Structures are given as structure tokens and as C-alpha cells.
Amino acid sequence: MNRPITLTTACLLAALTALPSAAQTMIPYETGRGWGYKDAGGNVIVKAEYDAVSRPADGLGLVCIKNKWGAVNSKGETVIPVEYDYVDLCNEGFVAVYEGPVRESDGTPYMTGGEWRFMDLAGTAGTSRPFGIVGPFVDGVAWAEESGTGIKRQRRAMPIVDKKGKPVGQEYIFGVSATFSMDDMYLTDGEGKTMEVPDGRWILLDRSYNTLTENTYDAVGEFSEGLAWVRRDGKYGFVNTLGQEVIPAIYESVQGAPGSRHGSLLLHPETGAVRWVTDRSGRTAWLNEKGETVIGFTDSDGRVSLDDIVDENMWDF
Amino acid sequence: MKRFYTAAILALITISQTICAQAPDSVLKYRRSSLYSFMISHPDLNMDEEIVNAFMALETPDKYNNHDLSVKCVTTPSSNRKDNLMRDVDAYLARNEIAKRLVSKWFLRNKVTGGFDPSLIMQRGLYGATAMDIESAAQSKRGIDALADKGYEMISNTFVIVNDITYVDHEKNAEIATGILTIIGGLAAGATGDDNNIVTSLTTLGAAVSSMIAGFTVRITSYLYQLDWNDSVADYFYEHYYYDKPGTDSLSLAAFAADTLIPARKAAYEADSTTFRLKYVGKYMAKSAKPVLRGLYNPEDVFRKVCARAIDNNVMELQKEFDQFKVKVPLVSTEPLMAYIGMKEGVTAKSKYEVLVPVIDEATGKIRYNRRGVIRPVPGKIWDNRYMANEEEAVGSEFNATTFEVVSGMNFTPGMLIREIK
């Protein structure tokens, strides 16, 4: 087993427990027996009886005993029993629980071949049907993969090292940050690059687990400002949070998709342009959130030279 | 002798809503300067893509109105930096008529019809509501004519910042070239806020991270320009170029189409390449601080935080150096004295601020600011509002405003503006 958090250095522990923060009400701490949580005042709220705990998210903490995972809240109550093979993606009142095999690749554990389900901790949706893999709830919707393609799903964690670079453990990430990427979920190689992700059959779910998308997609991206890229039959487009394919999946590449170059959208969103797409010739166009063209296909990728007169069409005023 | 009146002090000019003396959470509206910022990238240098991505994700500093134009990034080979980049920037701004485009944005000029719309001025100037019937007047030049200063103060406080951003190559940095990874546990981070004496964290989702990311630093030179909007330019604009956008009803559209003067005005405005200009104000160059990585989830967060803080720092330094660029923010309460300004704007224990009351010169219709007193921050009560300070759990990030104490003066009221003094 890959060892979870093993911070034992006294100085680190001292720093850990000395962290006063009004914002953080669940502060991990360690005793010789295990890990737990204290509040900002140093009062124990979860006894140090777990093999590992996570950075808290949405008032919940991920906890582990003997390779089984669950969650506790800031009152010290067990919210999800410690019986799952993993628990993750805590966001907007939902978490994802996993039951199935956990394998290893170069010492790194990953999950594949099992079943993921959503749990609605804040509402009434209960537990969802099983999926091959799932993404987090963002803006009230979540991606789910129906077929179970053999995707290798990693535990989202960060290494912890001391000032001299000596590894001292891992910190598990339970919540979903604003910069979350779907790539964060997939197993990475030794250099941190995402390993090959097989095509799947992705659908979009609402908070009641209803399917919003008419189509299934081979691959999908995370939602950002209401849009997520999708790929179907090798072509890219964008879906909104209603599941509508507002920018049809007909483009060779789109902003944010794997392999697309970064930084090409150099137009401010005030122009109405929200995403760029490229055609077969490699030309770029900028579209609004309805899929309408703001700037038609041009050989320029949006970068302009300091020595140029900028194409008048690229100015909004 | 010029006579001044206070224009119902703050109620008519700076605040469009009632404020009580203890209203720290009130959302105060006040006149901000307007800012268009863009960056110069150098595709031949390392990390240029990452820097561009980080810059594009940043928002306009909240003490300024966003006056961005669509083009946010221009490129030039890094070799040009050694020659005379400022000369090239000057030429770029002139060649692409940036000043005129900024004016066009102020009046929401429609590129097809050429018609102007003063509603943005009305909105940002807070002239509406109590001063006039914004619903009817703001839609036409009658609205502008009715304003005390015809929007002069608002438009003249329009700035452009050109940020030349380059990556500081770590290979040349002996300290980092030692190969020590600086991926330190976030749980163990100290909460001192001291960038140089902190255990830092970087989430890498299980992957090893190179010192290129953990020690990511940039050098930014910020060039500041101001729109040259004076009486003669304003008068010329209103007299020769301005015409209202067409209404949406058929009669208005027909009248607009039948107006034979409009095509000539439109053509004249588009051909004018000399009336509207930018004035160079000054520049500031600095290297970003060593990043505090606590609370960050991925490398993009690191790039964004470093760039944001470096740009904020340059903006702050330009404010200190050039009075016309200084921000004025309102007091949000008087018991205690508080304002939504903090470390991002350079507030330190040694800072001092004058408390200002706007008055209108009846003769010229222009606004000037009279000093009512001086205040200074209360030690330990300075808000850390720097980019991602909350995630870093920096000292002071738990506040939502800075608390001040009186140095001189009295009878301060919420809504009075404060401005830093040397």
C-alpha cells in the first residue's frame, strides 16, 4: 500500500498545530496513534484514530482506515462510513464514492474496473447508479462515463516534502478547486503528464442524476464559465450546463482541448467571444456563447505583433 | 471669485444609495479611474505560453473600471527589449489609434452605424438616479449636456498599462539551481505571511514538480499612459463627431438613415488620427517576489498568482509615483473608520491617507477634492487583499477592510474618499 500522510517530524507537527485560521475549521493533526482534526482553537473535533486525513472541503474531511475511506464533518460525525475503496470530488453537496479494484503502477495506486457513484449529501437525490468514472459537480452538473473503458483513475494528492526536499508524505485533495481540470483525475506518468485516456461514453447529469445531453461523447473537459469542451468522432465542440451543444462538435481543435495550443484567445470576453475553434486548415475563429461567430476564420491565431497594424475586425471599438 | 458648492456633497456625486454611519458591508459606488491593460509577450522566451495564459485569466484591479479593448496581448521578439521597447510601444499605440478606441469605448460607439451612446458614462459617473432621469436622458447627448462636467473627470482618468512580462530563467539563478525541490506541505505552512521565511506548499496531484514551477518568478515592466482628454479635445469631439445612436423604432431608424450629416461625421471620425492621444506618464520595473505556494492546487495557480501579484505591485508603485493614477476609495464606515483598501494597494503601517470631499467648481463645472483630514491604518488591522491571500491564509486576509485611525480632522462620514499621501 502506498503510505498515506506520514508527517512525523516534530517541527512540522508543531507548525501544523500552530496554524490559526478563522477560515479553516478542520485542521489535520497527528498523534502517535494516527490522524484527526482539530478546530482553529486547537480543540479536538475528530480523534486521531485514522491512518490518513485530507485537506478539508465543504466542511468535510476524507478519512482512511486500513485502505477503506469515508468522510467526517466538522462536528466529528461520520458522514460517509469508512467502507469505500475511495471517496473524492467533494463539491456542491456531492461526493463520489468508489468500490472496486485498486492497482499500482510504479508504486502509484490507481483505480480501474470498479464502480463510481455520486452521493448527494445536501439534497434528496441519494445515491446514483454506478458509472465507470465520474467528474465533479460544477455549476449543478457533472460528467459521468457509462462504459468503464479501463481509465486509470488516480487519487488526487500532493506530495509533502520538507525544506530540504525530503518526502514526508502525501496530502490528499478532497475538494474541487476553481482550476480543477478533468486531467487531474487521470493517472500521470513520472513527469506529471497524463497517461493515455481511452475514449468513453460520457453524458452530463443534473443534480437529480437526469441525463441532460442528447449525445454521448468520447471525451469531455471540465466546465469553465458555463462551457465544457467535448469530443465526438474526433471533432470538438462545446456543451453548456444545460447539456446543449452550443458550439457543435465539428472543429479540428478547440480552446482547452488536449493538444491545443494555449493562449490563443487573446480577446477579452467583453467582446462576446468566449472560445476559439480551429478548422481543418488550422485557421482560428472566435465564437460567442451561442456558437455565433464573433470573428470569422482567420490565419491569425489572435496574437498580433507590436509592429503590426491590427486587423480592424479584431478590435471591438 | 470662483464659487464652489458641494453638490449635495456625496449623495449626488459619489454615492447612489443611502449609507448609515456603521455600514461596513455596504456596497459603495464611487468614481473609479478606468484602465485598459495589455501585455507584451516574447514567444522566443521560456514560459511565454504560461505567462500569457496567466495574464489572460486575470481581472482588472477592482479599484479601476475595466476599460479593456479586445486585443490583450501583443508579441515582439525578446531582442527588441534591448533596443527601445518604449519607442515601439509608443508607435504601436499611435498606429492602432488606441486613444480613439478608448474614447469609442467610453461612448459605446457602434462600429457599423458610428452612433454614440453615453450610458457607460452615466453608469460609471453615477450621475443618474438622484441627479437626473437616467432612463430618458442617458440615452442621448442631452444626458451628457446635462452633466456638470460633461463626463470630463471620468474620461480624463482613463489609463493604459502595457505590461512587458518575461520569465526569470532559473537556470541562471544559483539559489534555485541547487536542485532543491520546494514542494513543501501546505498543512505545515507557517502563517506568518513572510515570503522569505515560510514553509510553502504546492499541489501537484501526485506528480513531482520542478523548481521551474516552484520557484516561478517573472520580471515585469509596466508602462503607464493616460488618455489626453482636455477641454479642446472634448469640445471638438462633441462638435464634430458626436451623434446619437439610432433608436430601435422604425421612425428613429428612418430619421437616422435620412440624416445626411451622419455619413460625413462618421467618415471624419474614422479618418481622424491626430486629435486623440495618449500621454506617457511613467514606468516601473520589478521582479516578482518568491512565490508562496501554500493553498495552490496546480501549476496554473502558481503562474497566475505570481503574475497577478507582480502586476498589482507595479500598479501600486505607479500609484505611489504618479498622483493622477492614485486611487480614491470611499470610507465604508466611520465607527470604526474603514475602507476597502489593503496590502494590494500598498497599505502599510506607515501609510497615510487624506480624507477628501468632492466639490464642484460652479464656474467650470469640474470636480475638485478638498481635504477634510488625515487618517492612518491601525497596526494589525490592515487587510491583506492580495491575489489569493485567502488561499494562502495570510495574516490579515481574514479582514474584509482596513481599519484606520484619525491623525487630523473630524466629522468624517461614510462615502468620503481617501487617497494616499506621501
Short mmCIF file of C-alpha atoms in Angstrom, two decimals, chain A residues 62-277:
data_model
loop_
_atom_site.label_atom_id
_atom_site.label_comp_id
_atom_site.label_asym_id
_atom_site.label_seq_id
_atom_site.Cartn_x
_atom_site.Cartn_y
_atom_site.Cartn_z
CA LEU A 62 -11.70 12.49 3.93
CA VAL A 63 -10.55 9.79 6.35
CA CYS A 64 -8.95 6.39 5.88
CA ILE A 65 -8.58 3.24 7.96
CA LYS A 66 -6.86 0.21 6.51
CA ASN A 67 -7.39 1.24 2.91
CA LYS A 68 -11.07 1.96 3.39
CA TRP A 69 -12.25 5.52 3.05
CA GLY A 70 -15.09 7.65 4.36
CA ALA A 71 -15.79 11.21 5.44
CA VAL A 72 -16.35 13.13 8.66
CA ASN A 73 -17.79 16.58 9.27
CA SER A 74 -16.65 19.45 11.46
CA LYS A 75 -18.74 18.14 14.33
CA GLY A 76 -16.78 14.94 14.29
CA GLU A 77 -19.68 12.96 12.91
CA THR A 78 -19.18 10.25 10.34
CA VAL A 79 -20.97 11.42 7.21
CA ILE A 80 -19.84 8.60 4.93
CA PRO A 81 -18.94 5.31 6.59
CA VAL A 82 -15.36 4.22 6.23
CA GLU A 83 -16.08 1.33 3.90
CA TYR A 84 -15.35 2.54 0.37
CA ASP A 85 -12.27 1.94 -1.71
CA TYR A 86 -12.08 5.68 -2.27
CA VAL A 87 -14.11 8.87 -1.86
CA ASP A 88 -13.43 12.03 -3.84
CA LEU A 89 -14.70 15.13 -5.68
CA CYS A 90 -16.44 16.77 -2.76
CA ASN A 91 -18.24 19.78 -4.22
CA GLU A 92 -21.67 21.42 -4.26
CA GLY A 93 -23.01 18.94 -1.72
CA PHE A 94 -21.99 15.86 -3.67
CA VAL A 95 -19.17 13.35 -3.35
CA ALA A 96 -18.17 10.40 -5.49
CA VAL A 97 -17.57 7.01 -3.89
CA TYR A 98 -15.67 4.15 -5.49
CA GLU A 99 -15.95 0.43 -5.00
CA GLY A 100 -13.61 -1.83 -6.91
CA PRO A 101 -10.02 -2.79 -7.52
CA VAL A 102 -7.11 -0.54 -6.62
CA ARG A 103 -3.95 -1.38 -8.54
CA GLU A 104 -0.47 0.04 -8.63
CA SER A 105 1.76 1.46 -11.33
CA ASP A 106 5.33 2.23 -10.32
CA GLY A 107 4.20 2.37 -6.74
CA THR A 108 1.34 4.74 -7.52
CA PRO A 109 -2.12 3.38 -6.74
CA TYR A 110 -4.89 3.83 -9.27
CA MET A 111 -8.48 2.75 -9.57
CA THR A 112 -9.86 0.95 -12.58
CA GLY A 113 -12.59 -1.52 -13.38
CA GLY A 114 -14.77 -0.64 -10.41
CA GLU A 115 -17.89 1.47 -9.99
CA TRP A 116 -18.29 5.10 -9.07
CA ARG A 117 -21.47 6.52 -7.62
CA PHE A 118 -22.48 10.00 -6.63
CA MET A 119 -23.82 10.68 -3.16
CA ASP A 120 -25.99 13.71 -2.55
CA LEU A 121 -25.08 14.82 0.95
CA ALA A 122 -27.02 18.08 0.92
CA GLY A 123 -30.15 17.28 -1.04
CA THR A 124 -32.53 14.43 -1.66
CA ALA A 125 -31.07 12.75 -4.73
CA GLY A 126 -29.50 9.98 -2.68
CA THR A 127 -27.01 7.69 -4.37
CA SER A 128 -26.74 7.46 -8.14
CA ARG A 129 -26.49 4.43 -10.34
CA PRO A 130 -22.94 3.21 -11.00
CA PHE A 131 -20.62 4.71 -13.59
CA GLY A 132 -17.20 3.83 -14.95
CA ILE A 133 -15.80 7.14 -13.84
CA VAL A 134 -17.29 10.49 -12.86
CA GLY A 135 -16.29 14.12 -12.74
CA PRO A 136 -17.23 16.61 -10.01
CA PHE A 137 -20.43 18.60 -9.76
CA VAL A 138 -19.71 22.11 -11.00
CA ASP A 139 -22.48 24.64 -11.59
CA GLY A 140 -25.03 21.95 -10.81
CA VAL A 141 -23.94 19.42 -13.42
CA ALA A 142 -21.41 16.60 -13.60
CA TRP A 143 -19.90 14.40 -16.26
CA ALA A 144 -20.26 10.63 -15.93
CA GLU A 145 -18.80 7.88 -18.07
CA GLU A 146 -21.11 4.96 -18.74
CA SER A 147 -18.98 2.22 -20.17
CA GLY A 148 -15.98 1.87 -17.90
CA THR A 149 -13.28 1.94 -20.50
CA GLY A 150 -10.38 0.94 -18.36
CA ILE A 151 -9.50 4.50 -17.49
CA LYS A 152 -6.86 4.66 -14.81
CA ARG A 153 -8.12 6.98 -12.09
CA GLN A 154 -5.56 8.32 -9.64
CA ARG A 155 -6.05 9.54 -6.12
CA ARG A 156 -5.72 13.28 -6.20
CA ALA A 157 -2.92 14.08 -3.84
CA MET A 158 0.05 16.33 -3.39
CA PRO A 159 3.47 15.37 -2.18
CA ILE A 160 4.68 16.85 1.05
CA VAL A 161 8.37 17.41 1.46
CA ASP A 162 10.36 19.33 3.96
CA LYS A 163 12.52 22.32 3.21
CA LYS A 164 15.35 20.08 2.15
CA GLY A 165 13.18 18.30 -0.33
CA LYS A 166 12.81 15.14 1.68
CA PRO A 167 9.45 13.45 1.06
CA VAL A 168 7.48 13.15 4.25
CA GLY A 169 4.06 12.12 3.00
CA GLN A 170 1.13 12.99 0.83
CA GLU A 171 -1.75 15.35 1.26
CA TYR A 172 -4.98 14.13 -0.24
CA ILE A 173 -7.18 16.58 -2.10
CA PHE A 174 -10.86 16.04 -1.41
CA GLY A 175 -12.41 19.24 -2.72
CA VAL A 176 -12.60 20.77 -6.16
CA SER A 177 -10.74 23.99 -6.82
CA ALA A 178 -11.68 26.65 -9.33
CA THR A 179 -8.82 25.49 -11.51
CA PHE A 180 -9.84 21.83 -11.44
CA SER A 181 -9.14 20.02 -14.67
CA MET A 182 -10.54 16.65 -15.71
CA ASP A 183 -6.93 15.68 -16.31
CA ASP A 184 -6.39 15.95 -12.57
CA MET A 185 -8.26 12.68 -12.18
CA TYR A 186 -6.26 10.55 -14.55
CA LEU A 187 -3.08 8.68 -13.77
CA THR A 188 0.07 10.59 -14.62
CA ASP A 189 3.47 9.35 -15.60
CA GLY A 190 6.66 10.06 -13.70
CA GLU A 191 6.86 13.54 -15.17
CA GLY A 192 3.35 14.51 -14.22
CA LYS A 193 1.89 14.15 -17.70
CA THR A 194 -1.47 12.50 -18.11
CA MET A 195 -1.18 8.97 -19.47
CA GLU A 196 -3.32 7.91 -22.41
CA VAL A 197 -7.01 8.24 -21.67
CA PRO A 198 -9.20 5.88 -23.70
CA ASP A 199 -12.37 7.11 -25.35
CA GLY A 200 -15.52 6.57 -23.33
CA ARG A 201 -19.22 7.29 -23.43
CA TRP A 202 -19.68 10.46 -21.43
CA ILE A 203 -23.00 12.01 -20.50
CA LEU A 204 -23.95 15.08 -18.47
CA LEU A 205 -26.06 14.71 -15.34
CA ASP A 206 -28.04 17.23 -13.32
CA ARG A 207 -28.38 17.21 -9.54
CA SER A 208 -31.16 14.63 -9.75
CA TYR A 209 -28.98 12.40 -11.92
CA ASN A 210 -31.08 13.06 -15.01
CA THR A 211 -29.20 12.87 -18.29
CA LEU A 212 -29.01 16.27 -19.94
CA THR A 213 -27.07 15.51 -23.10
CA GLU A 214 -28.67 14.07 -26.20
CA ASN A 215 -25.36 12.62 -27.35
CA THR A 216 -22.64 10.70 -25.66
CA TYR A 217 -19.12 12.00 -26.06
CA ASP A 218 -15.83 10.21 -26.46
CA ALA A 219 -14.05 12.69 -24.22
CA VAL A 220 -15.02 15.75 -22.22
CA GLY A 221 -13.39 18.61 -20.40
CA GLU A 222 -14.16 20.46 -17.20
CA PHE A 223 -16.72 23.25 -17.09
CA SER A 224 -15.35 26.74 -17.10
CA GLU A 225 -17.60 29.77 -17.25
CA GLY A 226 -20.50 27.58 -18.23
CA LEU A 227 -18.90 25.68 -21.09
CA ALA A 228 -17.01 22.42 -21.41
CA TRP A 229 -15.29 21.08 -24.49
CA VAL A 230 -16.48 17.76 -25.86
CA ARG A 231 -15.16 15.38 -28.49
CA ARG A 232 -17.21 13.12 -30.71
CA ASP A 233 -15.80 11.15 -33.61
CA GLY A 234 -12.59 13.09 -33.40
CA LYS A 235 -14.23 16.53 -33.67
CA TYR A 236 -14.54 19.10 -30.94
CA GLY A 237 -17.24 21.47 -29.76
CA PHE A 238 -18.67 22.86 -26.52
CA VAL A 239 -21.58 21.95 -24.29
CA ASN A 240 -23.25 24.28 -21.81
CA THR A 241 -24.58 23.37 -18.38
CA LEU A 242 -27.99 22.60 -19.86
CA GLY A 243 -26.37 19.88 -21.90
CA GLN A 244 -26.86 21.78 -25.12
CA GLU A 245 -24.14 21.50 -27.73
CA VAL A 246 -23.94 25.26 -28.24
CA ILE A 247 -20.80 25.06 -30.32
CA PRO A 248 -21.21 21.98 -32.48
CA ALA A 249 -18.61 19.24 -32.40
CA ILE A 250 -17.34 19.87 -35.89
CA TYR A 251 -13.97 21.51 -35.28
CA GLU A 252 -10.48 20.12 -35.53
CA SER A 253 -9.50 21.65 -32.24
CA VAL A 254 -10.93 24.00 -29.68
CA GLN A 255 -9.69 26.03 -26.77
CA GLY A 256 -8.59 23.87 -23.88
CA ALA A 257 -8.83 20.54 -25.69
CA PRO A 258 -5.93 18.10 -25.47
CA GLY A 259 -3.12 19.08 -27.77
CA SER A 260 -4.45 22.55 -28.49
CA ARG A 261 -2.02 25.35 -28.02
CA HIS A 262 -2.57 27.67 -25.13
CA GLY A 263 -3.01 31.36 -25.03
CA SER A 264 -4.51 31.85 -28.44
CA LEU A 265 -7.66 33.52 -27.21
CA LEU A 266 -6.29 36.96 -26.79
CA LEU A 267 -9.60 38.71 -26.97
CA HIS A 268 -11.23 39.92 -23.82
CA PRO A 269 -14.55 38.26 -23.02
CA GLU A 270 -16.23 41.68 -23.26
CA THR A 271 -16.11 41.22 -26.99
CA GLY A 272 -18.58 38.41 -26.58
CA ALA A 273 -16.05 35.86 -27.77
CA VAL A 274 -15.89 33.03 -25.30
CA ARG A 275 -14.00 30.29 -27.10
CA TRP A 276 -11.85 29.85 -30.13
CA VAL A 277 -12.02 26.99 -32.57
#
